[in-house]
Phi, psi and omega in degrees: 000120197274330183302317186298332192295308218282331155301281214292317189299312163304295188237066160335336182275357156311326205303315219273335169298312168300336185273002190226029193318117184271155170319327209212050198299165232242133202303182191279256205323330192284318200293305193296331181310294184001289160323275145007289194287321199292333205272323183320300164336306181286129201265331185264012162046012155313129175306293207285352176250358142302309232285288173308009155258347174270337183268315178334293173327297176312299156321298193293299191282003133328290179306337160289300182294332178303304230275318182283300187342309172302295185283350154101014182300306192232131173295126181322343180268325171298335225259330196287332175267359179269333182294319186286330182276338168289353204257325187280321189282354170286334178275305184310299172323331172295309173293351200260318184275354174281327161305319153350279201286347180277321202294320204277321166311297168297313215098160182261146170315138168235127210257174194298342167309334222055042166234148232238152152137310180269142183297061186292073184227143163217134171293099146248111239246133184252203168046211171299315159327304198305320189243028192072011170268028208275158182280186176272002206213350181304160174229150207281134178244142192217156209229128187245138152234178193215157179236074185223140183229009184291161172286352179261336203305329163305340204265299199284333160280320173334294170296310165334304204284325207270357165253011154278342334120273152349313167298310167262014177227017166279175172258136177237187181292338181250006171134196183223130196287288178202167188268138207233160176214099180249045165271344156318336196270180206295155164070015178070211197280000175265318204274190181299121158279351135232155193258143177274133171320308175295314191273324171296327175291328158304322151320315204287302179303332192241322176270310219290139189268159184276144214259000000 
């Protein structure tokens, strides 16, 4: 597999992922703990050493599903959903650290309810991510919204998405986690990069053109 040499070539301390391949690579709920504990580790609460311990994560456990792929263990229809359950729990981990940084920054949003703590954000994955199909090399194409009527609420998912959106497409020392495409959301690359839930359902019903 020329994709795995041009890994290995790069990050060698993968070869150990390889020589030891599993059968089986670990479910959604088993990825996200994984994730959790390795992040647990980083003792300096550094950004750019979350981001690169989340790419690590990423690479290895890529690298596993090559490796069953390869060893005749996994079928191609397994293999795009053990690829979509590493991409969703990298995006969920993300929201949770960018929500942190906002959060430590800002302050927490206080919503139209008046209650201050929650994340009224939601992530939607379109494309291959949407439909379980993702590649070894695919990219997210992904959609942000907010279900918030407080008046800061737009200013303050703005920013969520654009340091979530950032995170996953910097360059660290081990690469870049993935490539994003948020021209899908309403009015395209002119429109709000995030949406209030009501107007997007609304775009949906009366503008959006039919596929």
């Amino acid at each position: 597999s020329p994709w795995v040499v041009e890994l290995l070539s790069r990050y060698p301390v993968l070869l150990d992922e390889l020589l030891r391949p599993l059968k089986q690579p670990p479910l959604l709920p088993e990825l996200r703990s994984q994730l959790q504990r390795q992040l647990l580790r980083s003792t300096s609460g550094d950004l750019e050493d979350q981001l690169g311990i989340i790419q690590y994560f990423k690479q290895e456990q890529v690298l596993n599903v090559a490796a069953a792929e390869l060893s005749g263990s996994m079928s191609i229809m397994k293999v795009s959903d053990y690829l979509t359950w590493i991409a969703e729990s990298v995006v969920e981990q993300l929201l949770q650290l960018a929500w942190q940084q906002l959060t430590a920054r800002h302050g927490y949003p206080c919503n139209q309810a008046g209650h201050s703590g929650d994340c009224d954000f939601i992530i939607i994955a379109y494309g291959k991510l949407g439909g379980k199909e993702l590649g070894y090399a695919s990219d997210l194409d992904l959609i942000f919204l907010h279900q918030d009527a407080a008046t800061e609420a737009p200013v303050n998912y703005a920013r969520l998405a654009q340091r979530m959106n950032s995170a996953l497409s910097s360059v660290t020392a081990a690469g870049v986690l993935y490539e994003t495409d948020l021209r899908l959301r309403p009015d395209g690359a002119s429109g709000l990069l995030v949406s209030p839930l009501e107007s997007f359902a609304t775009y949906q019903h009366d503008h959006a053109w039919v596929w």
